[in-house]
mmCIF file of C-alpha atoms in Angstrom:
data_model
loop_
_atom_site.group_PDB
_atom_site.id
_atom_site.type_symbol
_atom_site.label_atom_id
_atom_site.label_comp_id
_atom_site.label_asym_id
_atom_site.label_seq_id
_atom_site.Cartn_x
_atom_site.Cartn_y
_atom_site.Cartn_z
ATOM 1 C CA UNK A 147 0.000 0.000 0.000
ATOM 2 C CA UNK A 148 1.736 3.266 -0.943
ATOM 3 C CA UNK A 149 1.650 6.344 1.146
ATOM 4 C CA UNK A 150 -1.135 8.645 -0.247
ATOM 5 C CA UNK A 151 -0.664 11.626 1.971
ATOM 6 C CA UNK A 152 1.491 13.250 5.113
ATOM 7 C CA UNK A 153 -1.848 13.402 7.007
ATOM 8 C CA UNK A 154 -4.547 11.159 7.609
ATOM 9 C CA UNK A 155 -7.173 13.751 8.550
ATOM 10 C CA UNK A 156 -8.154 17.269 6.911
ATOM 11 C CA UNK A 157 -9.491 20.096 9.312
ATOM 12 C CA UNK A 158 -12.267 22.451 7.611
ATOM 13 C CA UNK A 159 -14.066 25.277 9.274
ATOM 14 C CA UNK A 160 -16.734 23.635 11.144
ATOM 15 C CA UNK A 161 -15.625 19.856 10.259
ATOM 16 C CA UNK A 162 -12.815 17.239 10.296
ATOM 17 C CA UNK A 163 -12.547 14.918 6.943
ATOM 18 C CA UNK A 164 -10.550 11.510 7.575
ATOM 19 C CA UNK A 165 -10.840 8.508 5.641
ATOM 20 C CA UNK A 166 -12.599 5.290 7.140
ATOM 21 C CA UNK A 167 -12.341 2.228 4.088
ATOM 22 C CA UNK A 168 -14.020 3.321 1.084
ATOM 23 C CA UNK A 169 -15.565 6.344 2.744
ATOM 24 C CA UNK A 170 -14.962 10.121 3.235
ATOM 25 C CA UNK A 171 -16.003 10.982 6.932
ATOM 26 C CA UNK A 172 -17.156 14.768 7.688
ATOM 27 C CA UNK A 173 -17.088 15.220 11.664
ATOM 28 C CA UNK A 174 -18.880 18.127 12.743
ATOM 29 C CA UNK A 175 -16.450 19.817 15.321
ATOM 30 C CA UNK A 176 -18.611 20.758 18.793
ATOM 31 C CA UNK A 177 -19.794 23.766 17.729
ATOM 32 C CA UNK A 178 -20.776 23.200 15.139
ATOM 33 C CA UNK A 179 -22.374 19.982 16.663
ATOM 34 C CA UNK A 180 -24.370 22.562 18.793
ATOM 35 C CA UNK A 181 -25.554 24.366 15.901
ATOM 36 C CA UNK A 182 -26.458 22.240 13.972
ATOM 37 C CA UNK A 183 -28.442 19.805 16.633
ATOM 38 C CA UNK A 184 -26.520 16.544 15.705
ATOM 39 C CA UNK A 185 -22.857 15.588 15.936
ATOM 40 C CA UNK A 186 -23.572 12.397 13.376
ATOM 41 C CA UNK A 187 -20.981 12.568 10.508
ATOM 42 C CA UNK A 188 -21.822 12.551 7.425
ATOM 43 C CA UNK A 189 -20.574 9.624 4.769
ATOM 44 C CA UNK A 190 -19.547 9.515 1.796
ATOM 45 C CA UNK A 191 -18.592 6.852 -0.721
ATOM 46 C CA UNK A 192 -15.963 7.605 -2.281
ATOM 47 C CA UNK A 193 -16.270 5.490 -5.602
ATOM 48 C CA UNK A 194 -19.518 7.743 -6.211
ATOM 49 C CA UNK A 195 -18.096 10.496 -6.188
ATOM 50 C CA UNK A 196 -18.335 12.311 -9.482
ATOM 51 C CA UNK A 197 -16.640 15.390 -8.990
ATOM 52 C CA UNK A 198 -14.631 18.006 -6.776
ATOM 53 C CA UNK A 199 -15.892 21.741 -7.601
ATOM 54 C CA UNK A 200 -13.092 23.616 -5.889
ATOM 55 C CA UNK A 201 -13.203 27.736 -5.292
ATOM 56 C CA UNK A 202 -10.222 29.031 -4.838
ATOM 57 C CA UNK A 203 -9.770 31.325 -1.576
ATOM 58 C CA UNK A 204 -7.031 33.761 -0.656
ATOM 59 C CA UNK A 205 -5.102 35.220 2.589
ATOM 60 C CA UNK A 206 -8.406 36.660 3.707
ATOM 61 C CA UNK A 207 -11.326 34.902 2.095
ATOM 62 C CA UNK A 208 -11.243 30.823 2.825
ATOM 63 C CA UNK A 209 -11.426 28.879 -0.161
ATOM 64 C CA UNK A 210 -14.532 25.785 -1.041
ATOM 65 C CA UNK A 211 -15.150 22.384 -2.176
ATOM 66 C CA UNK A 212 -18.558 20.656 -3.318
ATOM 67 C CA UNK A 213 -18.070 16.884 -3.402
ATOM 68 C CA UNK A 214 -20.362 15.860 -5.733
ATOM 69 C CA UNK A 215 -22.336 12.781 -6.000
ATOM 70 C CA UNK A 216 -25.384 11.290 -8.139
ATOM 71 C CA UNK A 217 -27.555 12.095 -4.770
ATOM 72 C CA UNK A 218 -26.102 15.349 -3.482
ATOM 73 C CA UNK A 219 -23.468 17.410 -3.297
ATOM 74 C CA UNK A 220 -21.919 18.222 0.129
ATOM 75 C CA UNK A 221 -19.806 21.701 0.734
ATOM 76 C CA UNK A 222 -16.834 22.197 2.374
ATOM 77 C CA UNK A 223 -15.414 25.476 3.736
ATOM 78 C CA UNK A 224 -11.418 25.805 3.745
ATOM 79 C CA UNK A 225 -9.805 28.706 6.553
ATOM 80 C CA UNK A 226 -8.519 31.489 4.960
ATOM 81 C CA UNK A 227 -4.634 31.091 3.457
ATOM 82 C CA UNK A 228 -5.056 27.432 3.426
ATOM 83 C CA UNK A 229 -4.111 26.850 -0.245
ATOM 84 C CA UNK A 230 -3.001 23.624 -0.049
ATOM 85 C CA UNK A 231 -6.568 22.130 1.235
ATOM 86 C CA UNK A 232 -7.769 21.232 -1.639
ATOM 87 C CA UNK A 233 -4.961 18.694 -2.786
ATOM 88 C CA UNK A 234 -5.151 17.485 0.667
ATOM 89 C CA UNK A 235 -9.025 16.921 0.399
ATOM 90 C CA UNK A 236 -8.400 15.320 -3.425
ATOM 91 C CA UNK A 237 -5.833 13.146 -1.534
ATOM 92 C CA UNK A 238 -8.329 11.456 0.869
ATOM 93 C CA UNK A 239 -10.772 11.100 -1.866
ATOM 94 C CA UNK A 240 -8.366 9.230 -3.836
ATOM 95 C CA UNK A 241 -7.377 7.437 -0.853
ATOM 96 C CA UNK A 242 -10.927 6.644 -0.167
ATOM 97 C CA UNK A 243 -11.816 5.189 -3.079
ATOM 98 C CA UNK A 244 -8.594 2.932 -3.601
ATOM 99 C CA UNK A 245 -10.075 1.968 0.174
ATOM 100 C CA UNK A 246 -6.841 3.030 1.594
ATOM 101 C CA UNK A 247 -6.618 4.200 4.873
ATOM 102 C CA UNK A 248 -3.997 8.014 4.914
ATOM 103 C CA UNK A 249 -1.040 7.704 6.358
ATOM 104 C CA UNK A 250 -0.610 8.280 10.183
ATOM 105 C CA UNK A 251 2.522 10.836 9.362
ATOM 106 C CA UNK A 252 2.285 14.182 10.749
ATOM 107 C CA UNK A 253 5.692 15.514 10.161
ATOM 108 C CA UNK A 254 6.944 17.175 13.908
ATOM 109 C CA UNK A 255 5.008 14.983 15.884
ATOM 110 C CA UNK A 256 7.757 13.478 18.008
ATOM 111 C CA UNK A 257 7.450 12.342 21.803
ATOM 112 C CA UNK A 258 7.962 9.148 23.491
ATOM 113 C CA UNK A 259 5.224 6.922 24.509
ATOM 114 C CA UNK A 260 6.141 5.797 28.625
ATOM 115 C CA UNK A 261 4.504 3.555 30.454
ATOM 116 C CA UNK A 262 5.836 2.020 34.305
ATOM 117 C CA UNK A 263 4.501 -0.884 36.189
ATOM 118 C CA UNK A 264 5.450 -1.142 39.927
ATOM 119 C CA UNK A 265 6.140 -3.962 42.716
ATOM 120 C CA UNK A 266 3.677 -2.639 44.934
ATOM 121 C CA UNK A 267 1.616 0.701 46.342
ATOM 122 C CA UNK A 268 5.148 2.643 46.608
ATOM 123 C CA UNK A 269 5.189 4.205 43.035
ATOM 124 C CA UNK A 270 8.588 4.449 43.109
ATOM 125 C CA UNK A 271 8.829 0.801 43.340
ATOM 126 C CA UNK A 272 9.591 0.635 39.282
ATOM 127 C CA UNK A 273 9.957 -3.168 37.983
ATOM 128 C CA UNK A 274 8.925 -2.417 34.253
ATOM 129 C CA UNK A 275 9.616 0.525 31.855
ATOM 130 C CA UNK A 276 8.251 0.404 28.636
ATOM 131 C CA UNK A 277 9.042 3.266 25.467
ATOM 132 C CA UNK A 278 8.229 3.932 22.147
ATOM 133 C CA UNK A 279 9.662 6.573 20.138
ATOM 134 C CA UNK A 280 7.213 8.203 18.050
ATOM 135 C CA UNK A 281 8.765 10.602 14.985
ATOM 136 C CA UNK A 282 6.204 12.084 12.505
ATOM 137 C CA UNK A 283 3.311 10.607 13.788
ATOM 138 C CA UNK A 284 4.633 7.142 13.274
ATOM 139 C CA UNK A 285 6.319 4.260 15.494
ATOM 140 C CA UNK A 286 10.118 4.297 14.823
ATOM 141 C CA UNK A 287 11.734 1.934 18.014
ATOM 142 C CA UNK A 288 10.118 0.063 21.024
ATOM 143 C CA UNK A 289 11.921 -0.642 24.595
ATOM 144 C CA UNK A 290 10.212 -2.869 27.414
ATOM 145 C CA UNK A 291 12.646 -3.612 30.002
ATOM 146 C CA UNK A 292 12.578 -5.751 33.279
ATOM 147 C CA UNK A 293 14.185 -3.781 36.381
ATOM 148 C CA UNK A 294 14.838 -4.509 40.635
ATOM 149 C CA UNK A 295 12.583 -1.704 42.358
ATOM 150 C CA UNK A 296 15.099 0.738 44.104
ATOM 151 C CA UNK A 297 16.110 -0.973 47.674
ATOM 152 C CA UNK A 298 13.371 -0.671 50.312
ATOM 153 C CA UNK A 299 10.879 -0.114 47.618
ATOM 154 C CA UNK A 300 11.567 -4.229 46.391
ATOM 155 C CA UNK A 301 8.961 -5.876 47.793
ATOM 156 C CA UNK A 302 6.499 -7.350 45.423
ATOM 157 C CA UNK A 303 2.936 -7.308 46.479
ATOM 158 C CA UNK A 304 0.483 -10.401 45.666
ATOM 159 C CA UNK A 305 -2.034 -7.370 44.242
ATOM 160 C CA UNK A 306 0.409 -5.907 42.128
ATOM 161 C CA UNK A 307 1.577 -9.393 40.694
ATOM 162 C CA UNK A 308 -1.625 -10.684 40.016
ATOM 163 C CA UNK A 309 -2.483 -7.922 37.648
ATOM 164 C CA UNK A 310 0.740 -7.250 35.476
ATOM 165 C CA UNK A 311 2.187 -11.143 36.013
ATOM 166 C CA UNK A 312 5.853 -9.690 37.503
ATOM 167 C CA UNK A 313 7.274 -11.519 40.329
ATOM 168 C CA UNK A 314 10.667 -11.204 42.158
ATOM 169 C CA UNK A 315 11.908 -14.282 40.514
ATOM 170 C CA UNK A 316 10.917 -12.407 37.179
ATOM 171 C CA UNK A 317 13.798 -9.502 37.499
ATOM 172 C CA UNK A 318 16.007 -11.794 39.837
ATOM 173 C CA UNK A 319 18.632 -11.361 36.913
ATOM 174 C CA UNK A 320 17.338 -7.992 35.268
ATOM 175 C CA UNK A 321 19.399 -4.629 36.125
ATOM 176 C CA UNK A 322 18.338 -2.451 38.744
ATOM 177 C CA UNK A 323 16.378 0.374 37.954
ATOM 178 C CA UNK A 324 19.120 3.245 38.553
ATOM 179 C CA UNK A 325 20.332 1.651 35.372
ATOM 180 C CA UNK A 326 17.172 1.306 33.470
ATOM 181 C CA UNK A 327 16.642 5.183 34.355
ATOM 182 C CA UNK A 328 20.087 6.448 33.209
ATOM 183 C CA UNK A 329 18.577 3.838 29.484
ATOM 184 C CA UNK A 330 15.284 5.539 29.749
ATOM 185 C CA UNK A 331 17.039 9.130 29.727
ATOM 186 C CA UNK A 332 19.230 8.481 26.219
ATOM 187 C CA UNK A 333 16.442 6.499 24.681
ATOM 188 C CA UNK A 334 13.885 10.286 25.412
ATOM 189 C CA UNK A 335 16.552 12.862 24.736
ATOM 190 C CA UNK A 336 14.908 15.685 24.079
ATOM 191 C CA UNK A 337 11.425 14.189 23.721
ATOM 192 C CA UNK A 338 8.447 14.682 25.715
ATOM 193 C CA UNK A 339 6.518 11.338 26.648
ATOM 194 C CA UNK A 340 3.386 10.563 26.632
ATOM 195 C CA UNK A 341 1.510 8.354 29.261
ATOM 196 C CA UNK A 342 -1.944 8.096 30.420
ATOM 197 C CA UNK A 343 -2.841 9.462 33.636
ATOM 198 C CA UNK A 344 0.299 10.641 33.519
ATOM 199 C CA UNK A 345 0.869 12.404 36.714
ATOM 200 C CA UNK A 346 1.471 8.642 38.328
ATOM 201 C CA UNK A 347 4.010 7.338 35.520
ATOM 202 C CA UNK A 348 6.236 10.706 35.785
ATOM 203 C CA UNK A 349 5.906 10.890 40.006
ATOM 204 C CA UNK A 350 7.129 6.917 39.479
ATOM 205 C CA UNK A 351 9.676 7.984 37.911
ATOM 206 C CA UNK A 352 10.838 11.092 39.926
ATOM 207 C CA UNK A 353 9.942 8.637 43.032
ATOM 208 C CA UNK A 354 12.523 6.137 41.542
ATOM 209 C CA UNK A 355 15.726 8.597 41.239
ATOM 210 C CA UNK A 356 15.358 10.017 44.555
ATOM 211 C CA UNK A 357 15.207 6.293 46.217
ATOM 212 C CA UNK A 358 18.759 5.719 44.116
ATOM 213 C CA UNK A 359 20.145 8.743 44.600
ATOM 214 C CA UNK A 360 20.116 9.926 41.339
ATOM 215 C CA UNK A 361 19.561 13.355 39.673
ATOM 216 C CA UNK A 362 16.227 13.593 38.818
ATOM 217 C CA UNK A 363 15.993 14.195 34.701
ATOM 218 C CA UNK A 364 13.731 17.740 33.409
ATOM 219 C CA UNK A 365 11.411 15.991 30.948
ATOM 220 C CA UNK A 366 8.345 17.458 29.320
ATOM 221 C CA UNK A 367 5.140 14.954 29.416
ATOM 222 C CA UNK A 368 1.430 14.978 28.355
ATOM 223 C CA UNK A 369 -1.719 13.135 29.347
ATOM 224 C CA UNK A 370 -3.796 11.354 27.332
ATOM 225 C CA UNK A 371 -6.338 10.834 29.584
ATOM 226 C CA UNK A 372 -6.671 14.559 30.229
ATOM 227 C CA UNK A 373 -6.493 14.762 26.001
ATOM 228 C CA UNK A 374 -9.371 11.646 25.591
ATOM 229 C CA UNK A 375 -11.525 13.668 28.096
ATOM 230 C CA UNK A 376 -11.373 16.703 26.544
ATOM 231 C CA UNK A 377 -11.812 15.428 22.997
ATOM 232 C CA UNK A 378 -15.169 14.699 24.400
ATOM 233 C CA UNK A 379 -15.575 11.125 22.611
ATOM 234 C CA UNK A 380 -18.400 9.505 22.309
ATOM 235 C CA UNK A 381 -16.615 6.456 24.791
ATOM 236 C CA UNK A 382 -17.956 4.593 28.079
ATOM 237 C CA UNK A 383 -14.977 5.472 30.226
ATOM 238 C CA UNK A 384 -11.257 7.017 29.112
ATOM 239 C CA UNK A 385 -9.775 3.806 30.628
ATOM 240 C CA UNK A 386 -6.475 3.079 28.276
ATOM 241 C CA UNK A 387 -7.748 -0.277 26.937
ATOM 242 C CA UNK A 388 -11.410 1.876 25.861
ATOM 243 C CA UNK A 389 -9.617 4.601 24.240
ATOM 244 C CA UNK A 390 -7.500 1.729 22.212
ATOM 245 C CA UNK A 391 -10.216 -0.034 21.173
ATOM 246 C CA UNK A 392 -11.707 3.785 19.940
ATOM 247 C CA UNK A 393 -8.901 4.493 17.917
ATOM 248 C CA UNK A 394 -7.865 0.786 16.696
ATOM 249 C CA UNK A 395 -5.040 0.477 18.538
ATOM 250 C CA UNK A 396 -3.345 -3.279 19.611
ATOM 251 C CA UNK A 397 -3.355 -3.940 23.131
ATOM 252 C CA UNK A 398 -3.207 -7.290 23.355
ATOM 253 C CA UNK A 399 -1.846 -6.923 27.264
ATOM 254 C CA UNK A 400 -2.955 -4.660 29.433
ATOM 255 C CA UNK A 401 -0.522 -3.958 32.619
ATOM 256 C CA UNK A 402 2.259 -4.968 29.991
ATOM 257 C CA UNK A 403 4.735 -1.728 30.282
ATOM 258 C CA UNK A 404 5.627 -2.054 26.548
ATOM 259 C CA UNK A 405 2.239 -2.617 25.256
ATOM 260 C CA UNK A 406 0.474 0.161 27.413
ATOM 261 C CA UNK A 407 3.452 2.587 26.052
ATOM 262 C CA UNK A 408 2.646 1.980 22.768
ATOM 263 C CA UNK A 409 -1.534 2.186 23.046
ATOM 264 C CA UNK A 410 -1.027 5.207 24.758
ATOM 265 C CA UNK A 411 1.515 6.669 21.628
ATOM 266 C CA UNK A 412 -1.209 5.293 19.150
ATOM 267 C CA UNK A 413 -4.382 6.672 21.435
ATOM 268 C CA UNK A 414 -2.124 10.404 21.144
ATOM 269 C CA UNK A 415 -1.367 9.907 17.575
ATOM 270 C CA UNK A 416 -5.428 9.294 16.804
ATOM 271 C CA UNK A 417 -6.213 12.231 18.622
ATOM 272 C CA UNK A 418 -3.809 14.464 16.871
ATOM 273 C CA UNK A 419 -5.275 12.699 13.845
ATOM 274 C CA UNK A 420 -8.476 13.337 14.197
ATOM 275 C CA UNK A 421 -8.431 17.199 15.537
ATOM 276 C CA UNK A 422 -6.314 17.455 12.136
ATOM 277 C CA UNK A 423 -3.410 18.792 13.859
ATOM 278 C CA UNK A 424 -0.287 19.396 12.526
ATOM 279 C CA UNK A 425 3.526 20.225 13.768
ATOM 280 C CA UNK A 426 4.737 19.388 17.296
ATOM 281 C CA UNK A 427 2.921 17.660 20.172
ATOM 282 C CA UNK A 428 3.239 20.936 21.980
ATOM 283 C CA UNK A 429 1.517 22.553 19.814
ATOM 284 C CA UNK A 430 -1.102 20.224 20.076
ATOM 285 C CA UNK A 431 -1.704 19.821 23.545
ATOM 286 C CA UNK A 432 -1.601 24.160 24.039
ATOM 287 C CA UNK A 433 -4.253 24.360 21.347
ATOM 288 C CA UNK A 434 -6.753 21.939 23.795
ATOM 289 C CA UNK A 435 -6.284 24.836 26.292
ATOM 290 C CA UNK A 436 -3.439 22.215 28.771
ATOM 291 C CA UNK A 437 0.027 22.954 29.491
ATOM 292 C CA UNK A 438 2.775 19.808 29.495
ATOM 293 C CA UNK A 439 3.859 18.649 32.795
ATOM 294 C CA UNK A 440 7.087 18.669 34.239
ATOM 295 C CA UNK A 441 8.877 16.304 35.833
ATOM 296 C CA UNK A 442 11.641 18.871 37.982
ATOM 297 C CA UNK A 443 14.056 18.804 40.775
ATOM 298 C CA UNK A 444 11.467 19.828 43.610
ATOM 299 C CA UNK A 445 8.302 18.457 42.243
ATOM 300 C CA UNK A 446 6.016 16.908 39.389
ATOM 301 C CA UNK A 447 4.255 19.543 37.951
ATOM 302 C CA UNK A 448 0.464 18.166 36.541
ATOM 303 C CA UNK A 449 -0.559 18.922 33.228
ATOM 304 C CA UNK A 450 -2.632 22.313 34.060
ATOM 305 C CA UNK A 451 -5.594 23.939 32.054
ATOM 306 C CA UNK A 452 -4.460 27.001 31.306
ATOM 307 C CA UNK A 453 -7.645 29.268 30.719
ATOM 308 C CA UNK A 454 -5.844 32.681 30.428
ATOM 309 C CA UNK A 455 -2.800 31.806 27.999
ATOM 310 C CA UNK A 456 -0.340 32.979 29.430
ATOM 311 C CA UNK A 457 1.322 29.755 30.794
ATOM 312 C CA UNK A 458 1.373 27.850 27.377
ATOM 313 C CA UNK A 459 2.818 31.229 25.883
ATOM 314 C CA UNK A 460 5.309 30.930 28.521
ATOM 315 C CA UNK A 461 6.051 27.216 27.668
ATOM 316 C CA UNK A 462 6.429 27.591 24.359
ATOM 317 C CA UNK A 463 8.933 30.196 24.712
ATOM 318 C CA UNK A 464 10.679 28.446 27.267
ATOM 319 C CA UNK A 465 13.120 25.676 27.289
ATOM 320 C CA UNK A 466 13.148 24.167 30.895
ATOM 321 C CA UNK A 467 9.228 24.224 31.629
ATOM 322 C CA UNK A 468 9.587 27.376 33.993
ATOM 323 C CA UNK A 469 6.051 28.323 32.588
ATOM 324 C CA UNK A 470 3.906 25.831 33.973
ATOM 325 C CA UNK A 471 5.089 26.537 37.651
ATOM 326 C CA UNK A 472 2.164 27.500 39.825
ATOM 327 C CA UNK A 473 3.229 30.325 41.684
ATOM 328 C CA UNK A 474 3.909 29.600 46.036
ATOM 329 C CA UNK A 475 5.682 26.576 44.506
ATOM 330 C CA UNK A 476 9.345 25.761 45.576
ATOM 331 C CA UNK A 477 10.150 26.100 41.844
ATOM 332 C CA UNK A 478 11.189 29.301 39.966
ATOM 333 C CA UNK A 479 7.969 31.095 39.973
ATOM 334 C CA UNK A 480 6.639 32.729 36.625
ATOM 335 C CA UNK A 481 7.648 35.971 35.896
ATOM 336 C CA UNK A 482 4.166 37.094 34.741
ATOM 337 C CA UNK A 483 1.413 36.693 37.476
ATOM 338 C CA UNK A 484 -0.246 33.331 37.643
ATOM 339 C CA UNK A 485 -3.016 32.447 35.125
ATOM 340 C CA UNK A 486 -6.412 30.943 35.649
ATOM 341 C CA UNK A 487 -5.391 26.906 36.141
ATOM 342 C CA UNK A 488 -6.712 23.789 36.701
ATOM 343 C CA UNK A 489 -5.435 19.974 37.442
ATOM 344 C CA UNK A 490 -6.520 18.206 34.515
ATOM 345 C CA UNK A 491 -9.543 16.274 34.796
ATOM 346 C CA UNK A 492 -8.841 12.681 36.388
ATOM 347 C CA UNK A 493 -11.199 9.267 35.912
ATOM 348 C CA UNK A 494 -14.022 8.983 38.147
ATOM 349 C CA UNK A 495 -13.268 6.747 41.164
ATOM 350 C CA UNK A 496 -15.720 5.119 43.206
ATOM 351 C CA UNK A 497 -16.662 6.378 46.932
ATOM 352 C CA UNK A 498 -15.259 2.860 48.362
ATOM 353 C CA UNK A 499 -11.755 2.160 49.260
ATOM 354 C CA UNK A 500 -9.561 1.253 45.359
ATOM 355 C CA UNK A 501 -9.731 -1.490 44.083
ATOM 356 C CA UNK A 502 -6.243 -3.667 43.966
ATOM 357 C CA UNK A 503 -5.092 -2.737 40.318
ATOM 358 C CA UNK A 504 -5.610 1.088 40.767
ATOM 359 C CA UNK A 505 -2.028 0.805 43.034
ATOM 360 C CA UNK A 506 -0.016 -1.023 39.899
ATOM 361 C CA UNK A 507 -0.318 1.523 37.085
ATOM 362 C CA UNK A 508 -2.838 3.775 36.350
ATOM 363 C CA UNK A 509 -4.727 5.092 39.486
ATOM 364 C CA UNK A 510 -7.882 7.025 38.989
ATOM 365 C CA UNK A 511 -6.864 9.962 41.781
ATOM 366 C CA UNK A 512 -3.474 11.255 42.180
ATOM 367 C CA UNK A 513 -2.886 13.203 45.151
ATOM 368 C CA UNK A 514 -0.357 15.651 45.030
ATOM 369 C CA UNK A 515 2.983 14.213 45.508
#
């Protein structure tokens, strides 16, 4: 199958056009949902379709397509100075009716997909990292590596076994983690990562250097649960093996570090997909109104929504994640006074005590570490 375009989803003003087999899909976007009354796409076939009627538009005035079929003809309204929407539209259409699906690329979409499983309630108690390096959109190299919890944090719990399957006698032989961590730290570079409910995987991680002694590394991370949520998908829950099934993403074992690294990189991906994004994953996650977290010296700061601005225009300008510092912190406080925030949105959990898996990976309330 050859590689039809360098995105697999076109945004329109009022609508998002992906291909889905043999069919164009138009996706109202939530306001125009509201207008509208109905947030059912609209489908196309793509082998009936008899013509594209394109307008050209310019700097100021967005340019048009009618998609044309023997039963109707549907319009669709380009932003102003997007020239090259129409060959991109053309391109799905094409793709559509070869009944390929676009390619996944989006060229600058590069972060690291990170996923930790633990011995036991400690979350520094790290006996699995898994990675996946993600560059344009698209998989490039996978890491899942067995670990010994830090000392004093290496006791494995029957709960914690019973759900992800690792046992002392598992990582008798496998490095200990100060190693994994210094692996984990070349493999990411300059990357963010990626993990769901991500406030527990980067305080694991943080957690995990200061039981070893070791400096703590300044990484960049979003959430996808905080991302799934605010997509507002039409999903039961935003549990990572939901969200995988939503988007068609493998996970053929749950709790596996590797395999929950990689769902969550595909889940990201899909959303960036289907909001028709393109360029970094910074970019992306400040135009859903969050801020990155930051895994620092003094603390893990959450992803934040930032209602005001200012802090992603901070971010972005910034190279050590100063911007997402709340202020009365122990970190450098922003230079600018504090905009409107708020802790991303975490799962629902239940008034009763957790239940036994909520302590291994993915916890539905994080208290602040």
């Amino acid at each position: 199958m050859s590689e039809v375009s360098s995105h697999s989803a076109l945004k329109a003003r009022g609508v998002t056009l992906k291909v889905e087999g043999t069919e164009l899909v138009l996706s109202p976007s939530p306001l125009e949902a509201s207008i509208s009354g109905s947030s059912e796409p609209v489908r196309i076939d793509a082998t009936t379709i008899t013509r594209l009627h394109v307008t050209d538009g310019d700097a100021w005035r967005g340019g048009a397509c009618g998609i044309e079929t023997p039963q109707r003809t549907v319009d669709v309204a380009f932003f102003p100075g997007d020239a090259q929407a129409p060959a991109r539209l053309r391109e799905l259409v094409d793709a559509a009716a070869r009944g390929e699906a676009a390619s996944t690329r989006i060229p600058g979409f590069d972060f690291v997909g990170f996923d930790v499983e633990t011995a036991n309630p400690a979350w520094g108690s790290i006996c699995q990292i898994g990675l996946v390096r993600v560059i344009d959109g698209e998989e490039t190299e996978r890491a899942t590596w067995l670990c010994t919890p830090p000392p004093g944090l290496d006791e494995f719990d029957p709960s914690n076994v019973a759900i992800h399957g690792i046992s002392a006698g598992a990582v008798a032989d496998a490095p200990p983690v100060a190693q994994r961590i210094d692996e984990l730290v070349e493999f990411v570079g300059e990357l963010p990562v990626v993990a769901h409910n991500a406030q527990f995987d980067a305080t694991a991680l943080r957690d995990a250097c200061r039981a070893v002694g070791r400096d703590i590394p300044n990484i960049l991370f979003a959430c996808t649960l905080a991302q799934s949520r605010a997509a507002r998908l039409k999903v039961e829950n935003h549990r990572l093996p939901t969200l995988a099934e939503h988007f068609g993403v493998s996970l053929d074992k749950h709790h596996d570090a590797g395999e929950d690294a990689a769902a969550c990189a595909g889940i990201m991906v899909g959303l960036a997909r289907d909001a028709g994004h393109e360029g970094s994953l910074m970019n992306f996650v400040h135009s859903t109104g969050f801020t990155l977290g930051v895994i620092g010296d003094e603390r893990v700061t959450p992803v934040l929504r930032d209602r005001s601005g200012a802090a992603r225009a901070l971010q972005a300008s910034s190279t050590d994640g100063a911007a997402v510092t709340p202020r009365g912190s122990n970190q450098h406080e922003s230079p600018v006074p504090a905009p409107a925030q708020e802790s991303a949105p975490e799962e629902e959990s239940p008034r009763r005590g957790p239940a036994p898996w909520q302590s291994v990976a993915t916890p539905d309330t994080i208290p602040d570490p």
